[in-house]
Coordinates of C-alpha atoms in Angstrom, one line a residue:
Chain D
X1 CA 95.4 91.8 104.2
X2 CA 98.3 91.3 102.0
X3 CA 97.4 93.1 98.6
X4 CA 98.4 96.7 98.9
X5 CA 101.9 94.9 99.8
X6 CA 102.0 92.5 97.1
X7 CA 100.7 95.8 95.0
X8 CA 103.8 97.4 96.0
X9 CA 105.8 94.8 94.8
X10 CA 104.0 94.3 91.7
X11 CA 103.9 98.3 90.2
X12 CA 107.3 99.0 91.6
X13 CA 108.3 96.3 88.6
X14 CA 106.2 97.7 86.3
X15 CA 108.2 99.5 82.9
X16 CA 107.6 103.4 83.7
X17 CA 105.6 105.6 81.5
X18 CA 102.8 107.0 80.7
X19 CA 100.3 103.9 80.5
X20 CA 97.2 104.0 83.2
X21 CA 96.9 100.3 83.5
X22 CA 99.5 98.6 85.7
X23 CA 99.1 95.0 84.3
X24 CA 97.6 93.0 88.0
X25 CA 101.0 90.7 88.0
X26 CA 104.7 91.9 86.4
X27 CA 105.0 89.0 83.9
X28 CA 108.0 91.1 82.5
X29 CA 109.7 92.2 85.5
X30 CA 111.7 96.0 84.8
X31 CA 113.8 97.4 87.2
X32 CA 114.3 101.0 86.2
X33 CA 111.6 101.8 88.6
X34 CA 114.5 101.0 90.8
X35 CA 117.0 102.3 88.8
X36 CA 115.4 105.9 89.4
X37 CA 114.9 105.2 92.9
X38 CA 118.0 104.3 93.9
X39 CA 119.4 107.2 91.8
X40 CA 117.2 110.0 93.5
X41 CA 116.5 108.6 96.4
X42 CA 119.8 106.3 97.6
X43 CA 121.0 109.4 99.1
X44 CA 118.3 109.3 101.0
X45 CA 117.7 105.6 102.1
X46 CA 121.7 106.3 103.1
X47 CA 120.6 108.9 105.6
X48 CA 117.8 107.0 107.3
X49 CA 120.7 104.0 108.0
X50 CA 122.7 106.8 109.6
X51 CA 119.9 108.1 111.5
X52 CA 118.5 104.8 112.7
X53 CA 121.9 103.0 113.5
X54 CA 122.5 105.9 115.5
X55 CA 119.1 106.0 117.0
X56 CA 119.9 102.1 117.8
X57 CA 123.2 103.3 119.4
X58 CA 121.7 105.7 121.9
X59 CA 118.5 104.3 122.7
X60 CA 120.6 100.8 124.1
X61 CA 122.8 102.8 125.6
X62 CA 120.4 104.9 127.7
X63 CA 117.6 102.2 127.6
X64 CA 120.0 99.4 129.4
X65 CA 121.5 101.0 132.1
X66 CA 117.9 102.2 133.1
X67 CA 116.6 99.1 132.6
X68 CA 118.6 97.3 134.7
X69 CA 118.3 100.3 137.6
X70 CA 114.9 99.3 137.6
X71 CA 114.4 96.3 137.5
X72 CA 116.8 95.4 140.0
X73 CA 117.9 98.7 142.7
X74 CA 114.3 99.0 143.8
X75 CA 115.2 102.8 143.4
X76 CA 114.0 105.7 145.2
X77 CA 111.6 107.0 142.0
X78 CA 111.4 103.6 140.0
X79 CA 107.6 104.1 140.1
X80 CA 107.6 107.5 139.3
X81 CA 110.2 107.5 136.3
X82 CA 107.9 104.0 134.7
X83 CA 105.0 106.3 135.3
X84 CA 106.8 109.1 133.4
X85 CA 107.3 106.8 130.2
X86 CA 103.4 105.3 130.2
X87 CA 102.3 109.1 130.5
X88 CA 105.1 110.1 127.7
X89 CA 103.5 107.8 125.5
X90 CA 100.4 109.8 125.4
X91 CA 102.1 113.0 124.2
X92 CA 101.5 113.4 120.8
X93 CA 104.4 113.7 118.3
X94 CA 103.4 116.9 116.8
X95 CA 103.8 118.7 121.1
X96 CA 107.0 117.9 120.7
X97 CA 107.7 118.5 117.2
X98 CA 106.4 121.9 117.9
X99 CA 108.8 122.6 120.7
X100 CA 112.1 120.9 119.6
X101 CA 112.0 122.7 116.1
X102 CA 112.0 126.0 118.2
X103 CA 114.5 124.5 120.6
X104 CA 116.4 123.5 117.3
X105 CA 116.0 126.3 115.9
X106 CA 118.2 127.8 118.8
X107 CA 120.8 125.1 119.1
X108 CA 121.8 124.9 115.6
X109 CA 120.2 121.3 115.3
X110 CA 117.7 121.9 112.6
X111 CA 118.9 120.0 109.3
X112 CA 121.0 117.7 111.6
X113 CA 121.8 113.9 111.9
X114 CA 122.4 114.4 115.6
X115 CA 119.2 116.3 116.3
X116 CA 116.8 113.7 114.6
X117 CA 118.7 111.0 116.2
X118 CA 118.4 112.6 118.7
X119 CA 114.6 112.8 118.3
X120 CA 114.0 109.6 117.1
X121 CA 115.1 108.0 120.0
X122 CA 111.7 109.0 121.7
X123 CA 110.4 106.2 120.2
X124 CA 112.7 104.0 121.4
X125 CA 114.1 105.0 125.0
X126 CA 110.7 104.5 126.3
X127 CA 110.0 101.2 124.0
X128 CA 113.4 99.6 124.8
X129 CA 113.4 100.3 128.3
X130 CA 109.8 98.8 129.2
X131 CA 111.3 95.4 126.5
X132 CA 114.4 95.5 128.6
X133 CA 113.3 95.9 131.7
X134 CA 109.8 93.1 131.7
X135 CA 112.8 90.8 130.5
X136 CA 115.1 91.6 133.4
X137 CA 112.7 91.0 135.9
X138 CA 112.8 87.0 135.2
X139 CA 116.6 86.9 135.3
X140 CA 117.5 85.2 139.2
X141 CA 118.9 88.0 141.2
X142 CA 121.4 85.5 142.3
X143 CA 123.5 85.5 138.6
X144 CA 124.3 88.8 139.6
X145 CA 124.6 88.2 143.4
X146 CA 127.4 85.5 143.2
X147 CA 129.3 87.7 140.6
X148 CA 128.5 91.0 142.9
X149 CA 130.2 88.3 146.5
X150 CA 132.9 87.7 144.1
X151 CA 133.8 91.7 144.2
X152 CA 133.0 92.6 141.2
X153 CA 131.9 96.3 140.8
X154 CA 128.5 97.6 139.5
X155 CA 129.6 98.4 136.2
X156 CA 131.3 95.1 135.5
X157 CA 128.9 92.9 136.5
X158 CA 126.2 94.9 134.4
X159 CA 128.5 95.2 131.6
X160 CA 130.1 91.4 132.1
X161 CA 126.9 89.3 133.3
X162 CA 123.8 91.6 132.5
X163 CA 123.9 92.6 129.4
X164 CA 124.8 89.3 127.7
X165 CA 122.4 87.4 129.8
X166 CA 119.9 90.0 128.0
X167 CA 120.9 90.0 124.7
X168 CA 117.7 88.5 123.4
X169 CA 115.5 91.5 124.4
X170 CA 118.7 93.9 123.7
X171 CA 117.6 92.8 119.9
X172 CA 114.5 92.7 120.4
X173 CA 114.4 96.6 121.9
X174 CA 117.0 97.8 119.1
X175 CA 115.3 95.8 115.8
X176 CA 112.4 97.9 117.5
X177 CA 114.1 101.0 118.3
X178 CA 115.6 100.7 114.2
X179 CA 112.2 100.3 112.7
X180 CA 111.2 103.2 114.9
X181 CA 113.8 105.6 113.5
X182 CA 113.4 104.2 109.9
X183 CA 110.1 105.1 110.2
X184 CA 109.8 108.3 111.6
X185 CA 108.2 110.9 108.9
X186 CA 107.0 113.4 111.9
X187 CA 110.6 114.6 112.9
X188 CA 111.8 114.0 109.5
X189 CA 109.2 116.6 108.4
X190 CA 109.3 119.5 111.5
X191 CA 112.9 119.2 112.0
X192 CA 114.4 119.5 108.1
X193 CA 114.0 122.3 106.4
X194 CA 116.3 121.6 103.4
X195 CA 117.2 118.9 101.6
X196 CA 120.8 118.5 103.2
X197 CA 119.4 116.2 105.8
X198 CA 116.5 114.4 104.7
X199 CA 115.2 110.4 105.3
X200 CA 113.8 108.5 103.0
X201 CA 110.2 108.4 104.5
X202 CA 110.3 112.4 103.6
X203 CA 111.6 111.6 100.3
X204 CA 108.3 109.4 99.7
X205 CA 106.1 112.4 100.7
X206 CA 107.9 115.0 98.6
X207 CA 107.3 112.1 95.9
X208 CA 103.7 111.7 96.3
X209 CA 103.2 115.3 97.1
X210 CA 104.0 116.4 94.5
X211 CA 101.8 115.0 91.0
X212 CA 102.8 111.3 90.6
X213 CA 103.4 110.3 87.1
X214 CA 105.6 107.9 87.9
X215 CA 104.4 105.6 90.2
X216 CA 106.9 102.7 89.5
X217 CA 109.3 104.8 91.1
X218 CA 107.3 106.0 94.1
X219 CA 106.6 102.2 94.8
X220 CA 110.4 101.5 94.5
X221 CA 111.2 103.3 96.6
X222 CA 108.3 102.0 98.6
X223 CA 109.8 98.8 98.9
X224 CA 112.9 99.7 99.4
X225 CA 111.9 101.9 102.3
X226 CA 110.6 98.5 103.5
X227 CA 113.3 96.6 103.8
X228 CA 113.6 97.0 107.1
X229 CA 110.6 95.9 108.3
X230 CA 110.7 92.8 105.8
X231 CA 114.2 91.6 106.9
X232 CA 112.7 91.8 110.8
X233 CA 110.3 90.1 109.6
X234 CA 111.6 86.7 108.1
X235 CA 114.8 86.9 110.7
X236 CA 113.8 87.7 113.7
X237 CA 109.9 86.4 114.2
X238 CA 110.5 85.7 117.3
X239 CA 111.9 88.9 118.7
X240 CA 108.7 90.2 117.0
X241 CA 106.5 88.5 118.9
X242 CA 108.2 89.0 121.9
X243 CA 108.2 93.0 121.6
X244 CA 104.5 93.6 120.8
X245 CA 103.3 91.4 123.7
X246 CA 106.1 93.4 126.1
X247 CA 105.8 96.2 124.3
X248 CA 101.6 97.3 124.8
X249 CA 101.1 94.9 128.1
X250 CA 103.4 94.3 130.2
Chain M
X1 CA 103.2 96.1 134.9
X2 CA 103.9 95.7 138.5
X3 CA 104.2 99.4 139.8
X4 CA 103.0 98.4 143.3
X5 CA 105.0 95.6 143.8
X6 CA 108.1 97.4 142.8
X7 CA 107.4 100.0 145.1
X8 CA 106.6 97.7 147.9
X9 CA 109.6 96.1 148.2
X10 CA 111.3 97.4 151.0
X11 CA 114.2 99.9 150.2
X12 CA 117.4 99.1 151.7
X13 CA 117.6 101.7 155.1
X14 CA 119.5 104.5 152.8
X15 CA 121.4 106.0 156.4
X16 CA 120.0 108.9 156.0
X17 CA 116.9 109.0 158.9
X18 CA 113.9 110.5 157.8
X19 CA 114.8 110.7 154.2
X20 CA 113.4 107.4 153.5
X21 CA 110.1 106.1 152.2
X22 CA 107.4 105.8 154.7
X23 CA 106.1 102.5 153.6
X24 CA 109.9 101.4 154.5
X25 CA 110.0 102.3 158.3
X26 CA 107.1 100.3 160.0
X27 CA 105.5 102.4 162.1
X28 CA 104.9 101.9 165.6
X29 CA 108.7 99.6 165.9
X30 CA 109.0 100.4 169.7
X31 CA 111.3 104.2 168.0
X32 CA 110.6 107.0 170.4
X33 CA 110.1 110.5 169.1
X34 CA 112.0 111.1 165.7
X35 CA 113.5 107.4 165.6
X36 CA 117.2 108.7 164.1
X37 CA 120.2 107.5 166.0
X38 CA 118.7 104.1 167.3
X39 CA 119.0 102.2 163.6
X40 CA 121.9 104.8 162.1
X41 CA 124.3 102.6 161.2
X42 CA 128.3 102.7 161.0
X43 CA 129.7 105.7 158.9
X44 CA 131.6 103.3 157.5
X45 CA 128.7 101.5 156.3
X46 CA 126.9 105.0 155.8
X47 CA 129.3 106.1 153.6
X48 CA 129.4 102.2 151.2
X49 CA 125.9 102.6 151.0
X50 CA 125.1 106.2 149.3
X51 CA 127.7 105.5 146.8
X52 CA 126.0 102.0 146.6
X53 CA 122.6 104.3 145.7
X54 CA 124.5 107.2 144.3
X55 CA 125.4 104.6 141.8
X56 CA 122.0 103.3 141.2
X57 CA 120.7 106.7 140.1
X58 CA 123.5 107.0 137.3
X59 CA 122.3 103.8 135.6
X60 CA 119.2 106.2 135.8
X61 CA 120.2 109.7 135.2
X62 CA 120.6 109.3 131.0
X63 CA 117.1 108.4 130.8
X64 CA 116.0 110.4 133.5
X65 CA 117.7 113.9 131.8
X66 CA 116.5 112.4 128.2
X67 CA 112.8 111.6 129.5
X68 CA 113.2 115.0 130.8
X69 CA 114.4 116.7 127.8
X70 CA 112.3 115.0 125.3
X71 CA 109.0 114.9 126.9
X72 CA 109.0 117.2 129.8
X73 CA 110.4 119.8 128.2
X74 CA 108.1 119.9 125.4
X75 CA 104.9 120.2 127.1
X76 CA 106.0 122.6 129.1
X77 CA 107.6 124.3 126.2
X78 CA 103.7 124.2 124.6
X79 CA 102.1 125.8 127.7
X80 CA 104.2 128.7 127.3
X81 CA 104.2 129.3 123.7
X82 CA 100.4 128.5 123.9
X83 CA 100.1 131.9 126.2
X84 CA 102.3 133.6 123.8
X85 CA 102.3 135.2 119.8
X86 CA 104.9 132.8 119.2
X87 CA 105.3 133.0 115.0
X88 CA 108.2 133.4 112.2
X89 CA 109.2 136.8 113.4
X90 CA 109.9 135.0 116.7
X91 CA 112.4 133.7 115.1
X92 CA 114.2 136.6 114.1
X93 CA 113.4 139.6 117.1
X94 CA 113.6 136.7 119.4
X95 CA 110.2 138.4 120.9
X96 CA 107.0 136.7 121.6
X97 CA 104.3 138.6 123.7
X98 CA 102.3 137.4 126.2
X99 CA 98.8 136.9 125.0
X100 CA 96.9 135.1 127.3
X101 CA 94.2 132.7 126.3
X102 CA 93.9 134.6 122.8
X103 CA 95.7 131.4 121.4
X104 CA 92.5 129.6 122.5
X105 CA 90.1 131.7 121.9
X106 CA 91.0 131.9 118.2
X107 CA 91.9 128.1 117.9
X108 CA 88.7 127.5 119.8
X109 CA 86.1 129.5 117.8
X110 CA 87.4 129.0 114.4
X111 CA 85.0 127.0 112.2
X112 CA 87.5 124.7 111.6
X113 CA 88.0 123.2 115.3
X114 CA 84.4 121.9 115.3
X115 CA 85.0 120.3 112.1
X116 CA 88.7 118.7 113.8
X117 CA 86.9 117.5 116.4
X118 CA 84.4 115.8 114.7
X119 CA 86.2 114.5 112.5
X120 CA 88.8 113.3 115.4
X121 CA 86.0 111.3 117.2
X122 CA 84.8 109.8 113.4
X123 CA 88.9 108.6 112.4
X124 CA 89.2 107.1 115.9
X125 CA 86.2 105.8 116.6
X126 CA 85.5 104.7 113.3
X127 CA 89.6 103.2 113.6
X128 CA 89.1 101.8 116.7
X129 CA 86.3 99.6 116.0
X130 CA 86.5 98.2 112.5
X131 CA 90.6 97.3 113.9
X132 CA 89.2 95.6 117.2
X133 CA 86.5 93.7 115.7
X134 CA 88.8 92.4 112.7
X135 CA 91.7 91.9 115.2
X136 CA 89.4 90.1 117.5
X137 CA 87.8 88.1 114.6
X138 CA 91.5 87.1 113.1
X139 CA 92.6 86.0 116.5
X140 CA 89.6 83.9 117.4
X141 CA 90.2 82.1 114.0
X142 CA 94.1 81.6 114.2
X143 CA 93.5 79.9 117.2
X144 CA 92.3 77.3 114.9
X145 CA 95.8 74.3 114.8
X146 CA 95.9 74.5 111.1
X147 CA 98.9 74.2 108.6
X148 CA 100.6 77.8 107.8
X149 CA 99.3 79.1 110.8
X150 CA 102.3 80.7 112.3
X151 CA 104.3 81.7 108.7
X152 CA 100.2 83.5 108.2
X153 CA 100.2 84.9 111.3
X154 CA 103.1 86.7 111.2
X155 CA 103.1 87.6 107.6
X156 CA 100.0 89.5 108.6
X157 CA 102.4 91.8 111.3
X158 CA 103.3 93.2 108.0
X159 CA 101.0 96.4 107.8
X160 CA 102.0 97.3 110.6
X161 CA 106.0 96.9 110.0
X162 CA 105.9 99.0 107.3
X163 CA 106.4 102.5 107.8
X164 CA 103.6 104.7 108.2
X165 CA 104.1 106.7 105.3
X166 CA 105.2 103.9 102.8
X167 CA 100.9 102.2 103.6
X168 CA 99.7 106.1 102.8
X169 CA 102.3 106.0 98.9
X170 CA 100.9 102.3 98.3
X171 CA 97.2 103.3 99.0
X172 CA 97.3 106.7 97.9
X173 CA 97.8 104.9 94.3
X174 CA 95.2 102.5 94.8
X175 CA 92.2 104.5 95.8
X176 CA 93.7 106.6 92.9
X177 CA 90.1 107.8 91.0
X178 CA 91.8 107.0 87.3
X179 CA 94.0 104.4 88.2
X180 CA 93.4 102.8 90.8
X181 CA 94.2 99.1 91.6
X182 CA 90.5 99.7 93.6
X183 CA 88.7 101.1 91.5
X184 CA 89.6 99.0 88.2
X185 CA 88.5 95.8 90.6
X186 CA 85.1 97.4 91.1
X187 CA 84.7 98.5 87.3
X188 CA 86.1 95.1 86.0
X189 CA 83.1 93.4 88.5
X190 CA 80.8 96.4 86.4
X191 CA 80.4 97.5 90.1
X192 CA 81.2 101.3 89.3
X193 CA 80.8 102.6 86.5
X194 CA 83.6 105.4 86.3
X195 CA 86.3 105.6 89.0
X196 CA 85.2 106.7 92.7
X197 CA 86.8 109.1 93.9
X198 CA 88.2 108.0 97.2
X199 CA 90.4 110.5 98.2
X200 CA 89.2 113.8 96.3
X201 CA 85.5 113.5 97.4
X202 CA 84.8 115.1 100.6
X203 CA 82.0 113.1 101.6
X204 CA 84.5 109.7 100.9
X205 CA 88.0 111.1 102.0
X206 CA 87.5 110.1 105.5
X207 CA 86.0 106.7 105.0
X208 CA 88.9 106.1 103.0
X209 CA 91.5 106.7 105.3
X210 CA 89.7 105.0 108.6
X211 CA 90.0 101.9 106.3
X212 CA 93.8 102.3 105.7
X213 CA 94.3 103.3 109.4
X214 CA 92.1 99.9 110.4
X215 CA 94.7 98.0 107.9
X216 CA 97.4 99.1 109.3
X217 CA 96.1 98.5 113.2
X218 CA 94.4 94.9 112.9
X219 CA 97.9 93.6 113.0
X220 CA 98.6 94.9 116.4
X221 CA 95.1 94.3 117.9
X222 CA 95.3 90.6 115.8
X223 CA 98.8 90.1 117.9
X224 CA 97.6 91.0 121.7
X225 CA 94.5 89.4 121.7
X226 CA 95.5 86.1 120.1
X227 CA 98.2 86.2 123.1
X228 CA 95.6 87.2 125.7
X229 CA 93.4 84.2 123.6
X230 CA 96.3 81.4 124.3
X231 CA 96.4 82.8 128.0
X232 CA 92.8 80.8 128.7
X233 CA 93.6 77.6 129.9
X234 CA 92.0 75.1 127.8
X235 CA 90.2 73.2 131.0
X236 CA 87.5 76.3 131.2
X237 CA 86.2 75.5 127.7
X238 CA 86.2 71.8 128.3
X239 CA 84.4 72.2 131.9
X240 CA 82.5 74.8 129.5
X241 CA 81.5 72.3 127.2
X242 CA 80.3 69.4 129.0
X243 CA 77.9 72.1 130.4
X244 CA 76.5 73.1 127.0
X245 CA 78.5 76.2 126.4
X246 CA 79.9 76.0 123.0
X247 CA 80.4 78.5 120.3
X248 CA 78.4 81.8 120.8
X249 CA 78.0 80.6 124.3
X250 CA 81.5 79.4 125.0
X251 CA 82.6 82.6 123.8
X252 CA 80.1 85.1 125.8
X253 CA 80.5 83.3 129.1
X254 CA 84.5 82.6 128.9
X255 CA 85.8 83.9 125.9
X256 CA 84.6 87.8 126.6
X257 CA 85.0 88.0 130.4
X258 CA 88.6 86.4 130.9
X259 CA 89.5 88.3 128.0
X260 CA 88.5 91.7 129.3
X261 CA 91.9 93.0 130.8
X262 CA 93.5 92.8 127.5
X263 CA 91.0 94.2 125.9
X264 CA 90.7 96.9 127.6
X265 CA 94.6 97.5 127.4
X266 CA 94.0 97.4 123.8
X267 CA 91.6 99.8 123.0
X268 CA 92.4 102.1 125.2
X269 CA 96.2 101.9 123.8
X270 CA 94.6 102.1 120.2
X271 CA 92.6 105.1 121.3
X272 CA 95.6 107.5 122.6
X273 CA 97.6 106.2 119.6
X274 CA 95.2 106.8 117.0
X275 CA 94.4 110.8 118.2
X276 CA 97.6 111.6 117.3
X277 CA 98.0 110.0 113.8
X278 CA 99.5 112.0 111.5
X279 CA 101.5 110.2 108.8
X280 CA 99.2 108.4 107.4
X281 CA 96.4 111.7 107.0
X282 CA 98.7 113.6 105.8
X283 CA 100.3 111.1 103.5
X284 CA 96.5 110.0 102.6
X285 CA 95.4 113.5 101.8
X286 CA 97.0 116.2 104.0
X287 CA 93.8 116.5 105.4
X288 CA 92.0 117.9 102.6
X289 CA 89.7 117.8 100.0
X290 CA 87.9 121.3 102.0
X291 CA 89.3 120.2 105.2
X292 CA 87.6 116.6 105.5
X293 CA 89.7 115.0 107.0
X294 CA 91.5 117.3 108.9
X295 CA 92.0 116.5 112.6
X296 CA 93.1 118.0 115.6
X297 CA 96.9 116.9 115.0
X298 CA 96.8 117.4 111.4
X299 CA 95.7 120.8 112.1
X300 CA 98.3 121.7 114.9
X301 CA 100.9 120.5 112.3
X302 CA 99.3 123.1 109.9
X303 CA 98.6 125.9 111.9
X304 CA 102.7 125.1 113.4
X305 CA 104.7 124.1 110.1
X306 CA 102.5 125.8 107.3
X307 CA 101.2 128.8 108.5
X308 CA 103.9 129.4 111.7
X309 CA 102.0 130.4 114.1
X310 CA 102.8 128.3 117.0
X311 CA 101.3 129.4 119.5
X312 CA 98.1 128.4 117.5
X313 CA 99.6 126.0 117.1
X314 CA 100.9 124.9 120.5
X315 CA 97.2 125.7 121.6
X316 CA 95.7 122.9 119.6
X317 CA 98.2 120.5 120.6
X318 CA 97.6 121.1 124.3
X319 CA 94.2 120.7 123.8
X320 CA 95.2 117.5 122.0
X321 CA 97.3 116.7 125.2
X322 CA 94.4 117.0 127.5
X323 CA 91.9 114.7 125.3
X324 CA 94.4 111.8 125.3
X325 CA 95.3 112.2 129.3
X326 CA 91.7 111.8 130.2
X327 CA 92.4 108.0 128.0
X328 CA 95.1 108.1 130.0
X329 CA 94.0 108.2 133.4
X330 CA 91.6 105.7 131.9
X331 CA 94.7 103.8 130.4
X332 CA 96.7 103.3 133.9
X333 CA 93.4 102.4 135.6
X334 CA 93.3 99.3 133.3
X335 CA 96.4 98.4 133.0
X336 CA 96.0 98.1 137.2
X337 CA 93.4 96.2 137.1
X338 CA 94.6 93.6 134.7
X339 CA 97.9 93.0 136.8
X340 CA 95.4 92.8 139.9
X341 CA 93.3 90.3 138.2

């Protein structure tokens, strides 16, 4: 199961060159692949980082209040919103991209970072709403009621009581939103046409689209592009378990 | 997902008689006529409550607007585009003449459609079957307590967390005919003499792509199914073993029925996600060789963004949406049943 991951790391540490035979072990680690990767893809990695962070900020700003409303207020239409979220998961990205391309073209949002942040949040926002709402459902209502009785307004109760209490679910949602945006390929592929704004996923695609004779640089880029996933796995195990289960079943 | 419980919780009267949800006011509660007036709250309370309600909506509005713009609008726009001759020229002239069902006719009658429909079916069925069977086997395996269980289980999540295009790139090389690790491995074992063209042969490419997609999907299946298995109380197995139900018998009579709700959710989610897979196929084969890995999703992409026939691309995209919707209905029924049980 983990061999491909090993192979990626192994190959990224092999010396460049025309040799067809990559040794099974990186006995003589060589970092030229990484040097090339950073030289050629460093900017793209930066672009991905900006887009992903932007997408996390946007997703949480939109999803957290919505999740609160859905969990607490019993708003009329809450069922419809949840239903829409479920249905939205069934819409193929290519359909969204097809329509966004023409709209973005008119709005001048093609090849722009805000454009990609907005589009990439399409993965994050519905997911974040579900995760945060599932958590808030389990939060004791009495805490909020107490704050309200003490005269806190809705905004204040939300900001200084609900959000701090939901920290874990916000982190979970944020981490996954980051990963979704970081991994996005379809919107990068369709909504950018020049090199001005190019996430690293698209950079890799162009690497492997051309005839590849320098696999160690490609694999080095792949390793660099995997860092968020690896950090997530190492640093945030419990959040992942919560997210995987929460996103699918709850 | 407790949709029904949310709805059944009585919404407080909002001060607008007659506008409330039908279920809120109990029928036959003794009110004559339309019931207005009798229960109308004092004006001050009314404004406070409608302000309250306005506030509640404000929390939801950004999400609703976003969902409308990035899911609602694309669906509507795609339907409109699919009836138009929408091409690159449209971007200059702004004209996209109506062509009725011509796009659908063209797409459906093209010889490529049956190929991609078949490929989509094979890709989806193959991926789901493989992911599910291996995921379930691993989930059952991880139920035993052994050292490193937790660490190993989370390490296995890695394939699922990696960006899909990264996985494609790695596999593309592993499966390479001349320098790929798989062929070298098979060669070293003397199973094959010459490199197998995994991704460049029309008969093998689809199998290879399905294999990679299985690899990607196993962690998700493993995690969800493992969670489902943990929910089954130990007492059931203890009671079962008293009746002689162990091993396969216990699996058939205890595990399998108890796991059914989770299984249905996993399978239908899997189908819906697999139907729209694009990254993996584009990264591995770009739909080739000779369209042998072209699916409806990749073909829709190719029509819109490589041939710039946005109308036809939209038509094909809509066909994919309809196929997904069939499964969406199944999913909703499955998840509702999962909650009820």
